[in-house]
Coordinates of C-alpha atoms and ligand atoms in Angstrom, one line a residue:
M453 CA -21.7 -5.7 33.0
P454 CA -18.9 -5.6 35.7
M455 CA -15.4 -4.9 34.6
A456 CA -14.0 -8.1 34.9
N457 CA -16.4 -9.7 32.2
I458 CA -15.7 -7.4 29.8
Q459 CA -12.3 -7.6 29.6
G460 CA -11.9 -10.9 30.5
S461 CA -13.4 -11.2 27.0
L462 CA -11.4 -9.2 25.2
P463 CA -8.0 -9.6 23.3
A464 CA -5.2 -8.3 25.3
P465 CA -4.9 -5.0 24.4
R466 CA -1.9 -3.8 21.9
Y467 CA -0.5 -0.4 22.1
T468 CA 1.0 1.5 19.3
C469 CA 4.0 2.5 20.8
G470 CA 8.0 1.5 21.6
T471 CA 7.3 -2.1 21.6
V472 CA 9.8 -2.1 18.6
A473 CA 12.9 -2.9 20.5
P474 CA 15.5 -0.6 18.0
R475 CA 19.0 -2.0 17.2
T476 CA 20.3 1.3 17.8
P477 CA 20.1 3.1 21.0
L478 CA 19.3 6.9 20.4
D479 CA 22.2 9.4 21.1
A480 CA 20.2 12.3 22.8
A481 CA 23.1 14.3 23.6
A482 CA 23.9 14.0 20.0
V483 CA 20.2 14.8 19.2
R484 CA 20.4 17.9 21.3
R485 CA 22.9 19.3 19.3
D486 CA 20.4 19.6 16.3
F487 CA 18.6 21.9 18.6
P488 CA 19.7 25.2 18.6
I489 CA 17.5 26.5 21.7
L490 CA 19.0 24.0 23.7
R491 CA 22.0 25.8 24.1
R492 CA 20.7 28.4 24.8
D493 CA 20.1 29.5 28.9
V494 CA 17.2 31.1 31.0
R495 CA 18.0 33.3 34.0
G496 CA 21.3 32.4 33.8
R497 CA 20.4 28.7 33.7
P498 CA 21.4 26.2 31.3
L499 CA 17.5 25.8 29.6
V500 CA 15.7 22.5 30.5
Y501 CA 13.2 22.4 28.6
L502 CA 10.1 19.7 29.5
D503 CA 7.5 21.7 28.0
N504 CA 7.1 19.3 24.9
A505 CA 3.5 18.1 25.5
A506 CA 2.7 21.9 24.7
T507 CA 5.2 22.2 21.8
T508 CA 8.4 20.9 20.8
Q509 CA 11.0 22.3 20.3
K510 CA 12.8 22.7 16.0
P511 CA 15.7 20.6 15.0
Q512 CA 18.2 23.3 13.1
R513 CA 17.4 21.5 9.4
V514 CA 13.6 22.5 10.5
I515 CA 14.8 26.1 10.8
D516 CA 17.2 26.1 7.2
R517 CA 14.1 25.1 5.3
L518 CA 11.7 27.2 6.3
V519 CA 14.7 29.4 6.2
R520 CA 15.4 28.2 2.2
Y521 CA 11.7 28.3 1.6
Y522 CA 11.6 32.2 1.4
S523 CA 15.0 32.7 0.7
D524 CA 14.8 30.7 -2.8
E525 CA 11.6 28.9 -2.9
N526 CA 8.7 30.9 -2.4
A527 CA 5.7 31.3 -4.3
N528 CA 2.5 30.9 -4.3
V529 CA 1.4 26.6 -5.0
H530 CA -1.8 25.4 -7.4
R531 CA 0.3 25.1 -10.4
G532 CA 1.2 28.4 -11.6
V533 CA 2.7 28.3 -14.8
H534 CA 6.2 30.1 -13.8
L535 CA 9.0 27.5 -12.7
L536 CA 9.2 28.9 -8.6
S537 CA 5.1 28.5 -8.6
A538 CA 5.2 24.7 -10.4
E539 CA 8.3 23.7 -7.3
A540 CA 6.5 25.2 -4.7
T541 CA 3.1 22.7 -6.3
D542 CA 5.5 20.0 -6.2
A543 CA 7.3 20.7 -3.0
C544 CA 3.9 20.4 -1.5
D545 CA 3.0 17.3 -3.1
A546 CA 5.8 15.9 -1.6
A547 CA 5.1 16.9 1.6
R548 CA 1.7 15.1 1.7
E549 CA 3.5 11.7 0.4
R550 CA 6.2 12.4 2.9
V551 CA 3.0 12.6 6.0
R552 CA 1.1 9.7 4.3
Q553 CA 4.2 6.8 4.8
F554 CA 4.8 8.8 8.1
L555 CA 1.4 7.9 9.2
N556 CA 1.0 4.7 7.0
A557 CA -2.3 5.6 5.1
A558 CA -3.2 4.1 2.1
D559 CA -3.7 7.3 -0.1
A560 CA -1.9 10.3 0.1
R561 CA -5.6 12.0 -0.9
E562 CA -6.5 11.2 2.5
I563 CA -4.0 13.8 4.0
V564 CA -5.9 17.2 4.3
W565 CA -3.4 20.4 5.5
V566 CA -4.9 22.3 7.6
R567 CA -3.8 24.3 11.0
G568 CA -3.8 22.4 13.4
T569 CA -5.4 19.2 15.9
T570 CA -7.9 21.8 16.8
E571 CA -8.9 22.8 12.9
A572 CA -8.8 18.7 12.0
I573 CA -11.0 18.3 14.4
N574 CA -13.5 21.4 14.2
L575 CA -13.3 20.3 10.0
V576 CA -14.8 17.4 10.9
A577 CA -17.8 18.1 13.2
E578 CA -18.5 20.8 10.9
T579 CA -18.6 18.7 7.5
W580 CA -19.4 15.6 8.8
G581 CA -21.2 16.0 11.8
R582 CA -23.3 18.1 10.6
A583 CA -24.8 15.9 8.2
R584 CA -24.3 12.7 10.1
V585 CA -25.4 13.6 13.4
G586 CA -29.1 14.4 14.2
A587 CA -31.5 14.8 16.9
G588 CA -31.3 11.8 19.3
D589 CA -27.8 11.1 18.3
E590 CA -25.0 10.1 20.6
I591 CA -21.6 11.2 20.2
V592 CA -19.2 9.2 22.6
V593 CA -15.8 11.5 23.8
S594 CA -13.7 10.7 27.4
E595 CA -12.8 11.9 30.7
M596 CA -9.8 13.2 29.5
E597 CA -10.4 14.7 26.6
H598 CA -8.3 18.5 25.6
H599 CA -11.1 20.9 25.1
S600 CA -10.5 20.5 21.9
N601 CA -11.8 17.4 21.0
I602 CA -14.9 18.5 23.7
L603 CA -16.1 21.8 22.3
P604 CA -16.3 21.0 18.2
W605 CA -18.8 17.9 19.6
Q606 CA -20.6 19.8 22.2
A607 CA -21.3 22.5 20.0
L608 CA -22.9 19.9 17.2
C609 CA -24.9 18.4 19.9
E610 CA -26.3 21.8 20.6
E611 CA -27.5 22.5 17.3
K612 CA -28.7 19.5 16.6
G613 CA -30.6 17.9 19.6
A614 CA -27.7 15.0 20.2
R615 CA -26.2 13.9 23.2
L616 CA -22.5 13.6 24.2
R617 CA -21.2 10.7 26.1
V618 CA -18.3 10.1 28.5
V619 CA -16.6 7.5 29.1
P620 CA -15.2 7.6 32.5
V621 CA -11.3 7.3 33.4
T622 CA -9.8 5.1 36.5
D623 CA -8.0 6.7 39.5
T624 CA -4.9 6.0 37.2
G625 CA -6.1 7.3 34.3
E626 CA -7.2 4.4 31.8
L627 CA -10.0 4.4 29.6
R628 CA -12.7 1.8 31.3
L629 CA -13.0 0.1 28.3
D630 CA -15.8 -2.0 30.2
A631 CA -17.9 1.3 30.5
C632 CA -17.2 2.6 26.8
T633 CA -18.5 -0.8 25.7
E634 CA -21.8 -0.1 27.7
L635 CA -22.0 3.7 26.0
L636 CA -21.9 1.9 22.5
G637 CA -25.5 1.7 20.9
S638 CA -27.5 2.3 18.1
R639 CA -27.5 6.0 18.5
T640 CA -23.9 6.0 19.0
R641 CA -22.6 8.2 15.6
L642 CA -18.7 8.6 16.0
V643 CA -15.9 7.5 19.3
A644 CA -13.6 11.0 19.2
V645 CA -11.1 10.3 22.1
P646 CA -7.3 10.5 22.3
H647 CA -4.7 8.7 21.3
V648 CA -2.6 9.8 24.1
S649 CA -3.3 12.0 27.3
N650 CA -2.0 15.0 27.4
A651 CA -1.9 15.8 30.9
L652 CA -2.2 11.8 32.0
G653 CA 0.1 10.9 29.5
T654 CA -2.1 7.7 29.1
I655 CA -1.5 5.9 25.7
N656 CA -4.7 4.5 25.2
P657 CA -5.9 1.4 23.7
V658 CA -6.7 2.3 20.6
E659 CA -7.1 -0.9 18.1
E660 CA -8.8 -2.5 20.5
L661 CA -11.5 0.9 21.0
V662 CA -11.3 0.6 17.0
R663 CA -12.2 -2.6 16.9
L664 CA -15.2 -2.0 19.5
A665 CA -16.8 0.8 17.8
H666 CA -16.4 -0.8 13.8
E667 CA -17.8 -3.9 15.6
R668 CA -21.3 -1.8 15.7
S669 CA -20.7 0.6 12.4
I670 CA -18.9 3.5 14.5
P671 CA -16.7 4.8 13.5
V672 CA -13.5 6.6 15.1
L673 CA -11.9 9.7 15.4
L674 CA -8.2 10.0 17.2
D675 CA -6.8 12.8 18.7
G676 CA -3.4 12.3 18.0
A677 CA -1.7 15.7 19.1
Q678 CA 0.4 13.8 22.0
A679 CA 1.7 11.2 20.1
V680 CA 2.8 11.3 16.4
A681 CA 6.6 12.4 18.0
H682 CA 6.6 9.9 20.6
M683 CA 5.8 6.6 19.3
P684 CA 5.4 5.3 16.2
V685 CA 2.3 5.8 14.5
D686 CA 0.2 3.4 12.1
L687 CA -3.0 4.1 10.8
Q688 CA -4.0 1.4 8.7
A689 CA -3.4 -1.4 11.6
I690 CA -4.8 1.0 13.8
G691 CA -7.4 1.6 11.3
C692 CA -9.5 4.8 12.5
D693 CA -11.6 7.2 10.5
F694 CA -10.0 10.3 11.1
Y695 CA -7.0 11.4 12.2
A696 CA -5.2 14.5 14.0
F697 CA -2.3 16.1 14.5
S698 CA -0.7 19.1 14.8
A699 CA 3.0 20.2 13.6
H700 CA 4.8 22.1 16.0
K701 CA 4.1 19.0 18.7
V702 CA 6.1 17.4 16.1
F703 CA 9.6 19.6 15.6
G704 CA 7.6 21.0 12.8
P705 CA 6.2 25.2 12.6
T706 CA 3.6 26.0 14.4
G707 CA -0.2 27.0 12.1
I708 CA -0.1 23.7 10.3
G709 CA -1.4 20.2 10.6
V710 CA -2.9 17.6 9.6
L711 CA -6.6 15.8 9.2
Y712 CA -6.7 12.3 8.3
A713 CA -10.2 10.9 6.6
R714 CA -10.5 7.5 5.2
A715 CA -11.2 8.6 1.5
S716 CA -14.5 6.9 1.1
L717 CA -15.8 9.2 4.3
L718 CA -13.6 12.5 2.4
D719 CA -16.0 12.4 -0.6
E720 CA -19.2 11.9 1.0
M721 CA -17.8 15.1 3.0
R722 CA -18.7 18.8 2.3
P723 CA -16.5 21.8 2.1
Y724 CA -15.4 23.1 5.3
Q725 CA -14.7 27.0 4.2
R726 CA -15.1 27.8 0.6
G727 CA -12.6 29.6 -1.8
G728 CA -9.6 29.3 -4.8
G729 CA -7.7 25.7 -4.2
T730 CA -11.4 23.8 -3.4
I731 CA -13.8 24.3 -7.0
R732 CA -13.1 22.2 -10.1
S733 CA -15.4 24.7 -11.8
V734 CA -17.3 27.8 -11.1
S735 CA -20.1 30.7 -12.4
F736 CA -22.8 32.5 -10.8
E737 CA -25.3 30.2 -11.2
E738 CA -23.0 26.6 -9.5
T739 CA -20.2 25.4 -8.1
L740 CA -18.8 22.3 -8.4
Y741 CA -15.8 21.1 -6.5
A742 CA -12.9 19.4 -6.8
D743 CA -12.4 16.4 -5.6
A744 CA -10.2 16.0 -1.9
P745 CA -8.0 16.7 -0.4
G746 CA -8.2 20.0 -2.4
R747 CA -11.7 20.3 -1.9
F748 CA -11.1 21.0 2.1
E749 CA -8.5 22.7 2.0
A750 CA -9.1 26.8 0.7
G751 CA -6.8 29.7 0.3
T752 CA -3.8 29.3 0.1
P753 CA -1.9 26.7 2.5
H754 CA 0.9 28.1 5.1
I755 CA 3.9 26.9 1.5
A756 CA 6.3 26.7 4.8
G757 CA 4.8 25.5 7.0
I758 CA 4.0 22.4 4.8
V759 CA 7.5 22.1 3.6
G760 CA 8.7 22.8 7.1
L761 CA 6.8 19.6 8.6
A762 CA 7.7 17.5 6.1
A763 CA 11.4 18.4 6.9
A764 CA 10.6 17.4 10.6
I765 CA 9.4 14.6 9.4
E766 CA 11.9 13.3 7.7
Y767 CA 14.3 14.6 11.0
L768 CA 11.9 11.9 13.1
T769 CA 12.4 9.3 10.5
D770 CA 16.2 9.8 10.5
L771 CA 16.4 9.6 14.4
G772 CA 13.7 6.4 13.9
I773 CA 10.9 6.7 15.6
A774 CA 11.2 3.3 17.6
Q775 CA 14.2 4.6 18.7
V776 CA 12.9 7.6 19.4
A777 CA 9.9 5.9 21.9
A778 CA 12.4 3.2 23.4
Y779 CA 14.5 6.1 24.9
E780 CA 11.5 7.8 26.0
Q781 CA 10.3 4.8 27.6
E782 CA 13.8 4.3 29.7
L783 CA 13.7 8.2 30.9
L784 CA 10.1 8.4 31.3
A785 CA 10.5 5.5 33.7
A786 CA 14.0 7.4 35.3
A787 CA 11.9 10.8 35.4
T788 CA 9.1 7.8 37.4
A789 CA 11.6 7.0 39.8
A790 CA 13.1 10.6 40.4
L791 CA 10.0 12.1 40.7
S792 CA 8.4 9.8 43.5
E793 CA 11.8 10.8 45.6
V794 CA 9.9 14.3 45.9
P795 CA 8.6 15.0 49.3
G796 CA 4.9 15.5 49.1
L797 CA 4.9 14.6 45.5
R798 CA 1.6 12.8 43.3
L799 CA 2.0 12.1 40.2
I800 CA -2.0 11.8 38.4
G801 CA -2.0 9.3 36.0
T802 CA -0.1 6.8 36.7
A803 CA -1.2 4.1 33.5
P804 CA 0.9 0.9 33.6
H805 CA 1.0 2.6 29.3
K806 CA 2.2 6.0 29.0
A807 CA 4.0 8.1 26.9
G808 CA 6.0 10.5 28.5
I809 CA 4.4 13.4 30.8
L810 CA 4.3 13.3 34.3
S811 CA 1.3 15.3 36.1
F812 CA 1.5 16.3 39.8
A813 CA 0.8 17.8 42.8
I814 CA 3.3 19.0 45.3
D815 CA 1.6 18.8 48.6
D816 CA -1.3 21.9 48.0
I817 CA 1.4 24.0 46.6
H818 CA -0.6 25.7 43.5
P819 CA 0.9 24.5 40.5
H820 CA 1.5 28.0 39.6
D821 CA 3.7 28.9 42.1
V822 CA 6.0 25.4 41.2
G823 CA 6.2 26.0 37.8
T824 CA 7.2 30.2 38.9
I825 CA 9.9 28.4 41.1
L826 CA 11.4 25.4 38.7
D827 CA 11.4 28.5 36.3
R828 CA 14.2 30.0 38.6
S829 CA 16.2 26.9 38.5
G830 CA 15.4 27.6 33.9
V831 CA 13.1 24.5 34.3
A832 CA 10.5 25.1 31.6
I833 CA 7.3 22.9 33.5
R834 CA 3.2 24.0 32.4
A835 CA 0.6 24.2 35.0
G836 CA -2.9 24.7 34.9
H837 CA -5.7 22.7 33.4
H838 CA -3.6 21.4 30.4
C839 CA -7.5 22.1 28.5
C840 CA -9.0 19.6 30.2
Q841 CA -10.9 21.0 32.8
P842 CA -13.6 17.7 32.7
L843 CA -10.2 16.0 33.7
M844 CA -9.5 17.8 36.7
A845 CA -12.6 17.9 38.0
R846 CA -12.5 13.9 38.2
F847 CA -8.9 14.5 39.7
G848 CA -10.4 16.8 42.0
V849 CA -8.1 19.5 41.2
P850 CA -8.1 22.9 39.5
A851 CA -4.6 22.0 37.8
T852 CA -1.4 20.3 37.6
A853 CA 2.5 20.6 37.4
R854 CA 3.2 18.8 34.2
A855 CA 6.8 17.8 32.9
S856 CA 7.0 16.4 29.0
L857 CA 9.5 14.8 28.0
A858 CA 10.9 14.5 24.0
C859 CA 14.1 12.7 22.3
Y860 CA 16.3 15.9 23.5
N861 CA 15.7 15.0 27.3
T862 CA 18.4 13.6 29.0
R863 CA 18.7 11.8 32.5
E864 CA 20.6 15.5 33.5
D865 CA 17.1 17.4 32.5
V866 CA 15.5 14.8 35.1
Q867 CA 17.6 15.9 37.5
A868 CA 17.6 19.2 37.4
L869 CA 13.8 19.2 37.4
A870 CA 13.6 16.9 40.7
A871 CA 16.2 18.9 42.3
A872 CA 14.1 21.8 41.7
L873 CA 11.1 20.6 43.1
R874 CA 13.2 19.6 46.0
T875 CA 13.2 23.1 46.5
V876 CA 9.5 24.3 45.8
R877 CA 8.2 23.5 49.8
T878 CA 10.9 24.9 50.7
V879 CA 10.0 28.2 49.8
F880 CA 6.9 27.5 51.5
A881 CA 8.4 26.2 54.6
Ligands
LIG743 N1 -5.3 17.6 21.6 C1 -5.0 17.0 22.7 C2 -4.5 16.1 23.1 C3 -3.8 18.4 23.0 O1 -2.3 18.3 23.3 C4 -3.6 19.7 22.1 C5 -2.6 20.7 22.2 O2 -2.2 20.6 23.8 C6 -5.0 19.9 20.6 C7 -5.7 18.9 20.7 C8 -4.4 21.2 20.5 O3 -3.5 21.1 19.4 P1 -3.3 22.4 18.7 O4 -4.0 23.5 19.4 O5 -2.5 22.6 17.9 O6 -5.1 22.5 17.8

């Protein structure tokens, strides 16, 4: 069906991005002061950190929280009889509630601790997927997936004799909703797509996608790795069934992340790993497993990570996520304008609704060379396929250079990036 017909019949997409006008603009200079690492030099130049899509820096408040946990509070959870254990358990419970509020999930039991986005998606594929996907079924992903949202589904399809279907993206880097609609059929068991593309910056119309899928009773998993630090995420408004993110991309520690899953789905899912913390009772004849989320959290959790994530979310909430989103949109506009002035630079990913991610190529200079030259000026960007090899193939490039913004970046950072980029061609002249 032609794209215009389908899109004409749909309401205008709504984007869960910084569309709320904040009352007080973000003071980025003050935000910077909260991040000690931003005071350091790199190769004799002040650090300009523009690799936030890979990982974000940590504010002093999160660092202090980790130190306090290990200095004053360290104990194992699961309700030991002594005070420290009770306090650690309470801190983890409070953190779960904090994440629930942050995502506006309906119930804290829907928040499962995992190592990160990658583990969250693997958990869903290994438990829900193995039970629900059979021979001849289909899983719909998109051309803009991170490998973490391809490989678990590809392996499941191979095992079950199911088929991976792929929604193409347009030349600007938007999901083809018309093609997506056509792919959704009676054999589709799941739609799994990113909220925000890590390589293009595209903010997908997730509410619209969920509506299209749910009309056909198809659940939706959203990879939220690149969304949660940059825009308000309201899971009840979006209506998705699974949502995954990593703490380290939202100013928290590495090694901890969140799987949100609708309670009715968690109830039907078998444990992912088995061990302490997951059970109601054990005998050599039979084990009865606990309800969610405990059933999915085998072994000692990453307690410091959990309390560190809660501190990161509190920090971001105090800044104001709407303020952060609005500020980053302004900075993205400034960065896009600055990069468009750099001779030979071609942006890859020019969707109208984007988060602060700028992927680009300069002439046919290899992106690794671009990254290395920028590093000499203290400008940290990423170069590579960004774990998106199919997307790179779609755009006919082996790799891109990528600058990615966060709320502590400033116009001076953008100017430093543009200035360093202007030197790249001269090196190869
Ligand atoms: N999905 C997206 C869109 C990402 O950007 C990333 C990390 O870059 C991941 C998944 C994987 O996240 P993690 O390595 O924290 O599990």
